[in-house]
PDB file of C-alpha atoms in Angstrom:
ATOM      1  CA  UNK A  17       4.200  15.947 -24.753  1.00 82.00           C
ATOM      2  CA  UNK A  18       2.756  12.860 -23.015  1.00 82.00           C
ATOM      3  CA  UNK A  19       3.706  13.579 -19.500  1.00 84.00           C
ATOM      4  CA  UNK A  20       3.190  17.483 -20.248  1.00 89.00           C
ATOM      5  CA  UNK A  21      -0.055  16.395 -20.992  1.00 90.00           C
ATOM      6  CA  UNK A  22      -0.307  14.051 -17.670  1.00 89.00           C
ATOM      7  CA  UNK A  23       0.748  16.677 -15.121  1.00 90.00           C
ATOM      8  CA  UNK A  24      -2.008  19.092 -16.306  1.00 93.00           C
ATOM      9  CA  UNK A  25      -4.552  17.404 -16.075  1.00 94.00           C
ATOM     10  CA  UNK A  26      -3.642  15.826 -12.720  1.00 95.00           C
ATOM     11  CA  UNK A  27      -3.154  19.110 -11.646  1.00 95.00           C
ATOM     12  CA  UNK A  28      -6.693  20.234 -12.982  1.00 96.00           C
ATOM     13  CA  UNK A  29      -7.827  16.779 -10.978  1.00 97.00           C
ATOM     14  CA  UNK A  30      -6.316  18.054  -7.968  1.00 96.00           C
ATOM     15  CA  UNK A  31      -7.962  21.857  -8.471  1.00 97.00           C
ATOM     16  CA  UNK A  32     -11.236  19.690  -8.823  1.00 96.00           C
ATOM     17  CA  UNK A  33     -10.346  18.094  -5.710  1.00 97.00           C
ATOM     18  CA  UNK A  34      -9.547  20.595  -3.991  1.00 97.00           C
ATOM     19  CA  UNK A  35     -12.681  22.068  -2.123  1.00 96.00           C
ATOM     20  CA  UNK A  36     -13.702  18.084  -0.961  1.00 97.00           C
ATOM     21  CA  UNK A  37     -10.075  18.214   0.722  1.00 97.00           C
ATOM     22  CA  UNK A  38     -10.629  21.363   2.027  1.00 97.00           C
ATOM     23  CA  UNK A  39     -13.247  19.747   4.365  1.00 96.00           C
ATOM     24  CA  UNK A  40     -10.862  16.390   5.159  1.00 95.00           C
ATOM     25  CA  UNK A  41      -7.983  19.434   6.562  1.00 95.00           C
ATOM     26  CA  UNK A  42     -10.825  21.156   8.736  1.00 95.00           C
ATOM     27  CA  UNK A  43     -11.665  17.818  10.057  1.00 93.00           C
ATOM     28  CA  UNK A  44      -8.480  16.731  10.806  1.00 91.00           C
ATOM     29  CA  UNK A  45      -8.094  20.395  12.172  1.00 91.00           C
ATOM     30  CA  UNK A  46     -10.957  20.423  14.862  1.00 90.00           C
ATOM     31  CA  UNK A  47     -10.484  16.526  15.390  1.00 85.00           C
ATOM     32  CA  UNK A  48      -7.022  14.783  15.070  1.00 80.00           C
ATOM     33  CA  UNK A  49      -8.638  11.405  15.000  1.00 81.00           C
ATOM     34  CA  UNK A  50     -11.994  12.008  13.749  1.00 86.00           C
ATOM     35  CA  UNK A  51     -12.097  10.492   9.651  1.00 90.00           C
ATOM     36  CA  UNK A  52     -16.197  10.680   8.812  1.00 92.00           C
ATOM     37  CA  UNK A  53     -16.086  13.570   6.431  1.00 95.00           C
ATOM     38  CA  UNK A  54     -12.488  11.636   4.439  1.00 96.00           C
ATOM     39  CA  UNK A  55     -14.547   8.545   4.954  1.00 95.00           C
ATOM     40  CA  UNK A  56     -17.641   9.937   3.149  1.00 96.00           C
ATOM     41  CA  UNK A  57     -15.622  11.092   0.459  1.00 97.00           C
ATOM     42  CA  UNK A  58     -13.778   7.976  -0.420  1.00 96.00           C
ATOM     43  CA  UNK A  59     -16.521   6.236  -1.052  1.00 97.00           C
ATOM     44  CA  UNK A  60     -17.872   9.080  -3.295  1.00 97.00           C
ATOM     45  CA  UNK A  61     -14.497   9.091  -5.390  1.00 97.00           C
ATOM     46  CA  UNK A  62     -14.399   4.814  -5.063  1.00 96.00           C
ATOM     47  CA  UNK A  63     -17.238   4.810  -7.466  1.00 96.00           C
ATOM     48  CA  UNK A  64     -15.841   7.178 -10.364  1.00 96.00           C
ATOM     49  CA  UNK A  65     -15.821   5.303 -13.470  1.00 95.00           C
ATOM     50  CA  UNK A  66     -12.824   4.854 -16.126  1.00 94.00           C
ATOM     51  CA  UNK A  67      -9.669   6.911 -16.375  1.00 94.00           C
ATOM     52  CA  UNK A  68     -11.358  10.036 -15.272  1.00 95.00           C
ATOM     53  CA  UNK A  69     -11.772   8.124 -12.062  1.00 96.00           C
ATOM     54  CA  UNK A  70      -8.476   7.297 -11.777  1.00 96.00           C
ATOM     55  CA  UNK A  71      -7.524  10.733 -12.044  1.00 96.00           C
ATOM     56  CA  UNK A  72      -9.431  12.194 -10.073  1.00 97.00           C
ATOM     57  CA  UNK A  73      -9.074   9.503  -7.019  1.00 96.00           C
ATOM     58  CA  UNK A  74      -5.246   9.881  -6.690  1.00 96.00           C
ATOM     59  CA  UNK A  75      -5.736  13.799  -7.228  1.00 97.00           C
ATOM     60  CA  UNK A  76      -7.899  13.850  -4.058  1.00 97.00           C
ATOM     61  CA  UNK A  77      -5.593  11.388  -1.961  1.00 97.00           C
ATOM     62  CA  UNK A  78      -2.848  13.504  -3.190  1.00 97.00           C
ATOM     63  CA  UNK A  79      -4.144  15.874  -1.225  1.00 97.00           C
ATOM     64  CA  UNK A  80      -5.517  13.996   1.877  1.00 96.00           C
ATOM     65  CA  UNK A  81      -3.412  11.001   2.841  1.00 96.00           C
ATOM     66  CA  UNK A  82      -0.029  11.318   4.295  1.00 94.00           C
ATOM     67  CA  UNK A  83       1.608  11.156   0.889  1.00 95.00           C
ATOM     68  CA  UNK A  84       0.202   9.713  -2.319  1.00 96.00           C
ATOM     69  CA  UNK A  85       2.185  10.000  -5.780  1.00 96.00           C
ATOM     70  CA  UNK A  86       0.592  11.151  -9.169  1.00 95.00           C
ATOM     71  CA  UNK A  87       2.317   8.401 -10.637  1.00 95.00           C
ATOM     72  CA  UNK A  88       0.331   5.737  -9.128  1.00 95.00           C
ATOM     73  CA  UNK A  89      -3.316   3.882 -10.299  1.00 96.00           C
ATOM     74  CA  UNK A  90      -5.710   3.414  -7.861  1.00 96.00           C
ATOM     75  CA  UNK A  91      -8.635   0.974  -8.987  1.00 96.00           C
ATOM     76  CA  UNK A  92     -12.104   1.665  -9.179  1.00 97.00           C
ATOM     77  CA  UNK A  93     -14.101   0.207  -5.715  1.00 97.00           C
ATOM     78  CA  UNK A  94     -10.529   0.952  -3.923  1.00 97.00           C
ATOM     79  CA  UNK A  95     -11.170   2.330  -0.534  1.00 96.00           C
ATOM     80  CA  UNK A  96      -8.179   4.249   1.802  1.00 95.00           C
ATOM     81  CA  UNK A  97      -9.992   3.977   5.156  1.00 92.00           C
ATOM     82  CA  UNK A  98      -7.089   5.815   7.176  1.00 91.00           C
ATOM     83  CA  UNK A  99      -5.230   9.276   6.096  1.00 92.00           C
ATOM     84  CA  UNK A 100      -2.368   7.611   7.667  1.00 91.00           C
ATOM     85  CA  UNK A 101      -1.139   6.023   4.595  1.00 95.00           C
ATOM     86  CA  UNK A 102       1.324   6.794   2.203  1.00 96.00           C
ATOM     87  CA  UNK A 103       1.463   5.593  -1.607  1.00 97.00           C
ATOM     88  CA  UNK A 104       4.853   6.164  -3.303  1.00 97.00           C
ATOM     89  CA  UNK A 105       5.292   6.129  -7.214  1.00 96.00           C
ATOM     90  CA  UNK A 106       4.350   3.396  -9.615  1.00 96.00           C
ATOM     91  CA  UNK A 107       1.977   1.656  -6.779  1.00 97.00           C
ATOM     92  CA  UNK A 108      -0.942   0.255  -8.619  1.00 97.00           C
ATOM     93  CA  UNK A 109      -3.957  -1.213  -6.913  1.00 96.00           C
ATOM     94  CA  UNK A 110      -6.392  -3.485  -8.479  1.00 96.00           C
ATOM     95  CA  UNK A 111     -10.522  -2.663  -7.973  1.00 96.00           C
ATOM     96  CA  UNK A 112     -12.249  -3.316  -5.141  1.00 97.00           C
ATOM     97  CA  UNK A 113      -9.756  -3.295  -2.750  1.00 96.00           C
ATOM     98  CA  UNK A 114      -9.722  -1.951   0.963  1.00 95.00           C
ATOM     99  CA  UNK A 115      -6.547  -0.354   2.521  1.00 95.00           C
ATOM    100  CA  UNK A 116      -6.244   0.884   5.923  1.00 92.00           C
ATOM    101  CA  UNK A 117      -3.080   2.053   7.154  1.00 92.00           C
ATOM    102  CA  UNK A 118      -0.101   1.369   5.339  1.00 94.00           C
ATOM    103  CA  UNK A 119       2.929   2.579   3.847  1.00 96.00           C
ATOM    104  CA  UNK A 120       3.063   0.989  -0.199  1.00 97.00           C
ATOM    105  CA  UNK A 121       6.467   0.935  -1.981  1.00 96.00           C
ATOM    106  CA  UNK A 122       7.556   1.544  -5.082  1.00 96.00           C
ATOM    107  CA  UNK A 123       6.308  -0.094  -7.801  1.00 96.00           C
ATOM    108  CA  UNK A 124       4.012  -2.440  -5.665  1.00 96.00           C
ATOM    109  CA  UNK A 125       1.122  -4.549  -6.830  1.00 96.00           C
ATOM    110  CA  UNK A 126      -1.656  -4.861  -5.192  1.00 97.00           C
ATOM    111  CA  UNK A 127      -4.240  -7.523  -6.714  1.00 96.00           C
ATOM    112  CA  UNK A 128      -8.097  -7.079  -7.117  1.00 97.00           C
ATOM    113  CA  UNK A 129     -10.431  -7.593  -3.721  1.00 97.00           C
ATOM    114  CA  UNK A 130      -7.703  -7.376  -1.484  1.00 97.00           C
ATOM    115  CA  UNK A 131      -7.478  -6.488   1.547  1.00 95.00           C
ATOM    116  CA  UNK A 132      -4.678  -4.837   3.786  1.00 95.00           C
ATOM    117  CA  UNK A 133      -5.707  -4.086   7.450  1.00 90.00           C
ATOM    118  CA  UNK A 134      -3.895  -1.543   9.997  1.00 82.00           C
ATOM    119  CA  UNK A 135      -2.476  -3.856  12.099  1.00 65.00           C
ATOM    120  CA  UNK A 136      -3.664  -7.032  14.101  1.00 61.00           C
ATOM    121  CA  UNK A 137      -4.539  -5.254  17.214  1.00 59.00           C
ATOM    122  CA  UNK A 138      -7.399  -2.977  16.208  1.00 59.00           C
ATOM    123  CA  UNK A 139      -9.587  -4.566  18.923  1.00 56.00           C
ATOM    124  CA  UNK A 140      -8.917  -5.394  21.965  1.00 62.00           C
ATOM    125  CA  UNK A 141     -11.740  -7.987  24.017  1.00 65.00           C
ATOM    126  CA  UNK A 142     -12.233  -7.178  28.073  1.00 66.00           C
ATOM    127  CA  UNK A 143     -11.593  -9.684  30.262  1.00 66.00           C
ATOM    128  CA  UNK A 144     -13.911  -8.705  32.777  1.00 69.00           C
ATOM    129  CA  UNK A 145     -16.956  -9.077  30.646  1.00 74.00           C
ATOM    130  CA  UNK A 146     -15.374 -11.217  27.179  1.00 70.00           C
ATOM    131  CA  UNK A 147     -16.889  -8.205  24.623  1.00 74.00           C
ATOM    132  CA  UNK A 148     -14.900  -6.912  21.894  1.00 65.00           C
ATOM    133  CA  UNK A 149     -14.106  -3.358  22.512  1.00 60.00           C
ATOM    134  CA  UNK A 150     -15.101  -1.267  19.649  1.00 60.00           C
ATOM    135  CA  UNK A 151     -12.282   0.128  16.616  1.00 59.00           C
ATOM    136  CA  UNK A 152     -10.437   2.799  18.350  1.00 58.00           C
ATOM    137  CA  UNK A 153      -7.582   4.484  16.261  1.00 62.00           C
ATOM    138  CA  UNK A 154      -5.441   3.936  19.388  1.00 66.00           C
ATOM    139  CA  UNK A 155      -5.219   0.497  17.887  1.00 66.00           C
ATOM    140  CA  UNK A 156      -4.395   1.497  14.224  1.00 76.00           C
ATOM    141  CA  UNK A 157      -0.283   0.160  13.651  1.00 84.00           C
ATOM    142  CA  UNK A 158       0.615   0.970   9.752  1.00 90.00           C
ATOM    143  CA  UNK A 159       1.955  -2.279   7.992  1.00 92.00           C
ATOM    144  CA  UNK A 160       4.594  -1.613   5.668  1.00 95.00           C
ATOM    145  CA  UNK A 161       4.384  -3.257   1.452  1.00 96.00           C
ATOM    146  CA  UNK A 162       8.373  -2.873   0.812  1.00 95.00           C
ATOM    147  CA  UNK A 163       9.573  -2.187  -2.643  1.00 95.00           C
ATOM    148  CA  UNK A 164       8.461  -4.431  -5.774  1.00 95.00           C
ATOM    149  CA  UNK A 165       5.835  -6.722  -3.692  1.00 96.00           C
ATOM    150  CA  UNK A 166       3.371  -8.261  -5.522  1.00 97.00           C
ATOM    151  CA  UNK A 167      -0.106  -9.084  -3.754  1.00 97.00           C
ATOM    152  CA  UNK A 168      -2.332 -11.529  -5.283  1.00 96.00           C
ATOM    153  CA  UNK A 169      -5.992 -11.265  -5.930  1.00 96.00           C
ATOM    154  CA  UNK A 170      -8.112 -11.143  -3.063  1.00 96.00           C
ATOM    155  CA  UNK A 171      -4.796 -11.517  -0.348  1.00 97.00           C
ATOM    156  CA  UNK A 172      -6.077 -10.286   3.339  1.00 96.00           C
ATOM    157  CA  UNK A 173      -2.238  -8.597   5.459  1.00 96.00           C
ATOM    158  CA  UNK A 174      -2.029  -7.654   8.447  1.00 93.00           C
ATOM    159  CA  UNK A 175       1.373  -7.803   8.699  1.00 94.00           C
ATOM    160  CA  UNK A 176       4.500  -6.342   6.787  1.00 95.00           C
ATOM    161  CA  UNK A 177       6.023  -7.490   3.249  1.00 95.00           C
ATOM    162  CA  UNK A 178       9.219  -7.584   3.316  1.00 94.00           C
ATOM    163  CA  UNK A 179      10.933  -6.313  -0.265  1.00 94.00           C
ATOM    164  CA  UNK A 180      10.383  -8.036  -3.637  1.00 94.00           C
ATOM    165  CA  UNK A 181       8.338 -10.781  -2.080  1.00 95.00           C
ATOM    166  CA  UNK A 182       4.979 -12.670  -3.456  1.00 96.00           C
ATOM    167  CA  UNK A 183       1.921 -12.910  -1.434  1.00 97.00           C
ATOM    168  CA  UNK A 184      -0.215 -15.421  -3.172  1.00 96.00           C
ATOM    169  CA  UNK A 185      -4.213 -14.836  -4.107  1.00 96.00           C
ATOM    170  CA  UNK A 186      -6.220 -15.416  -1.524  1.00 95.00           C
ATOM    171  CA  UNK A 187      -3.414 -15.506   1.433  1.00 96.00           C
ATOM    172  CA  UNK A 188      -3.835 -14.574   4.656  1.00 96.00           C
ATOM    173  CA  UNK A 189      -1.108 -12.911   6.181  1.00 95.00           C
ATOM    174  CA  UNK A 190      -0.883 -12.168   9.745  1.00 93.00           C
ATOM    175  CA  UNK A 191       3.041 -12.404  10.910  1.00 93.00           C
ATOM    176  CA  UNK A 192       5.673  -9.952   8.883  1.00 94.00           C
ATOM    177  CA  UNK A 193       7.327 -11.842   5.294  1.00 95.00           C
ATOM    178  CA  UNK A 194      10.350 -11.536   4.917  1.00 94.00           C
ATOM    179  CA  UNK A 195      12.578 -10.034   1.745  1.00 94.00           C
ATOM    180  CA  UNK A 196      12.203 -12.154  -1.705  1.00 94.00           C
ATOM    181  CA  UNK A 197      10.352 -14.911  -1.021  1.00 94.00           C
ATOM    182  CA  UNK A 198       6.633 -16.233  -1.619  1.00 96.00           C
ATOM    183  CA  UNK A 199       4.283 -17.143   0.605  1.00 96.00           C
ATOM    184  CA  UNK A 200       1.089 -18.682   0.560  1.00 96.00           C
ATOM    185  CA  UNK A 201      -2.322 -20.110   1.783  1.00 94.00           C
ATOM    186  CA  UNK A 202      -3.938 -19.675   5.513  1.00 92.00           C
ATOM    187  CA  UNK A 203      -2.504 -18.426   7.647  1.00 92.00           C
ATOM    188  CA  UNK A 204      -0.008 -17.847   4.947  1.00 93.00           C
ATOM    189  CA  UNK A 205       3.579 -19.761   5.310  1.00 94.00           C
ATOM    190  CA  UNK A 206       6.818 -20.155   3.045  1.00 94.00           C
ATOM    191  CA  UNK A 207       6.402 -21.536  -0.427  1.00 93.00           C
ATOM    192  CA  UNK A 208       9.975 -20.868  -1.995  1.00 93.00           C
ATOM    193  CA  UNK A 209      12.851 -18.592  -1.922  1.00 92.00           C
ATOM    194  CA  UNK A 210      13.672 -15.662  -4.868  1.00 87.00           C
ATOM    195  CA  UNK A 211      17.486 -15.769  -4.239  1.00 70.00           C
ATOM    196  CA  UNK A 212      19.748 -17.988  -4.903  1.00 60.00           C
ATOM    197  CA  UNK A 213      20.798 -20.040  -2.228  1.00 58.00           C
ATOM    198  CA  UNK A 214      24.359 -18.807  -0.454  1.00 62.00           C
ATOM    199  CA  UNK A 215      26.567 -22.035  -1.774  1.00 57.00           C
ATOM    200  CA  UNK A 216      25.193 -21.187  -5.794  1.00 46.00           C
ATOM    201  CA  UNK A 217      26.600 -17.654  -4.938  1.00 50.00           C
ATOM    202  CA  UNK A 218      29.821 -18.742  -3.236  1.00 49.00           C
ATOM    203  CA  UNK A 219      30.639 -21.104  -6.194  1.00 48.00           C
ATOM    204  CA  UNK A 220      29.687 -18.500  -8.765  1.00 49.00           C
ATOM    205  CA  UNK A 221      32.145 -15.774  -7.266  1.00 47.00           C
ATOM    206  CA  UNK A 222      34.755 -18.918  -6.815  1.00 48.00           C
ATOM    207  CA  UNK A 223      35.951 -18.502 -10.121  1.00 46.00           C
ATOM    208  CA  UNK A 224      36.692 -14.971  -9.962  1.00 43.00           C
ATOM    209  CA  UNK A 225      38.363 -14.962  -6.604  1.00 44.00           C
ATOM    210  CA  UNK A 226      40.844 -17.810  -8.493  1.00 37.00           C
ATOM    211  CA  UNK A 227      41.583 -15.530 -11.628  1.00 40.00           C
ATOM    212  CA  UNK A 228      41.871 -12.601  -9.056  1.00 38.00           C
ATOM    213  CA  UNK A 229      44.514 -14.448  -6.885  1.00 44.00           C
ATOM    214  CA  UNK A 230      46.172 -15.390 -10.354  1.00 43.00           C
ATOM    215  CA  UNK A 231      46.843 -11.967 -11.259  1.00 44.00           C
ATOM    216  CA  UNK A 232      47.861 -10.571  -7.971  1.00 42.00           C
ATOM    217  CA  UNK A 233      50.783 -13.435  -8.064  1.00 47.00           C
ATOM    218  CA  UNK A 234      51.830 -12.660 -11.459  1.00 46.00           C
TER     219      UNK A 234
END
């Protein structure tokens, strides 16, 4: 009855939804990079209050990113800034945070106030004159948040997280983490290690490669 009960009304969301998309398609139709009219309406569905909110935000980037599940939560304040993204199930975002392009894995966490940023290249400074050129979505590179990463609070990536690690509150990551480990501080570096270190696991399978041999013999 419960997830009867679910799928309606995030279907009803994404009927809601529907006409604001509408517009996001025929922009993306007349203008492959152009993303004013998506802009203006994340901002307009950032700011919708309590669970309707949360409804009704992942019912309209159901419909306008690259792929976003039903079965994720998406925080009040939460901004996607590129269509280019793609949120798979279970993701959950804390408020206020800011997301360009990236791809989020399963079951991710992404902390409060963070910040994940399409890339490190998005400008580029001219040598003949030393200004900063201006964002151009030339520059956009999607960072990937593997599988089972946890982001803490207020975390700025511009990098890739590699599967089941920790990025700790307030880190600033701008080189690709590797799987199952945590990092931390600025820029961020290598705190400690989730798996167990190769030696634990030899000696642990030891024993059974002994009782193995023992009944092969016999």
């Amino acid at each position: 009855m419960y997830y009867a009960l679910k799928l309606f009304i995030n279907r009803l969301c994404q009927l809601l939804a529907l006409p604001m998309a509408i517009t996001c398609w025929l922009e993306t139709a007349l203008s492959k990079h152009s993303e004013s009219i998506f802009s203006f309406w994340t901002h307009v569905y950032s700011i919708l209050p309590g669970l309707p909110g949360v409804f009704l935000r992942r019912a309209f980037y159901s419909l306008t990113l690259e792929k976003c599940s039903l079965n994720s939560y998406i925080g009040f304040g939460t901004i996607f800034a590129h269509r280019s993204t793609i949120v798979e199930d279970n993701v959950y975002t804390g408020i206020y945070c800011s997301i360009g392009s990236a791809h989020l894995g399963k079951n991710c966490l992404i902390g409060s106030h963070s910040s994940l940023l399409s890339g490190n290249t998005q400008h580029v400074r001219n040598d003949d004159n030393g200004e900063w050129m201006p964002f151009s979505s030339n520059n956009i590179n999607r960072i990937n948040i593997a599988e089972n990463v946890w982001i803490g609070e207020g975390a700025i990536l511009l990098a890739s997280i590699g599967k089941g690690s920790l990025v700790a509150a307030g880190a600033v990551v701008n080189t690709n983490v590797k799987a199952n480990i945590v990092v931390a501080g600025n820029p961020a570096r290598f705190v400690k290690s989730f798996a167990l270190p190769p030696s634990i696991d030899e000696a642990a399978a030891e024993p059974q490669n002994i009782a193995l041999k023992s009944q092969t013999e016999h």
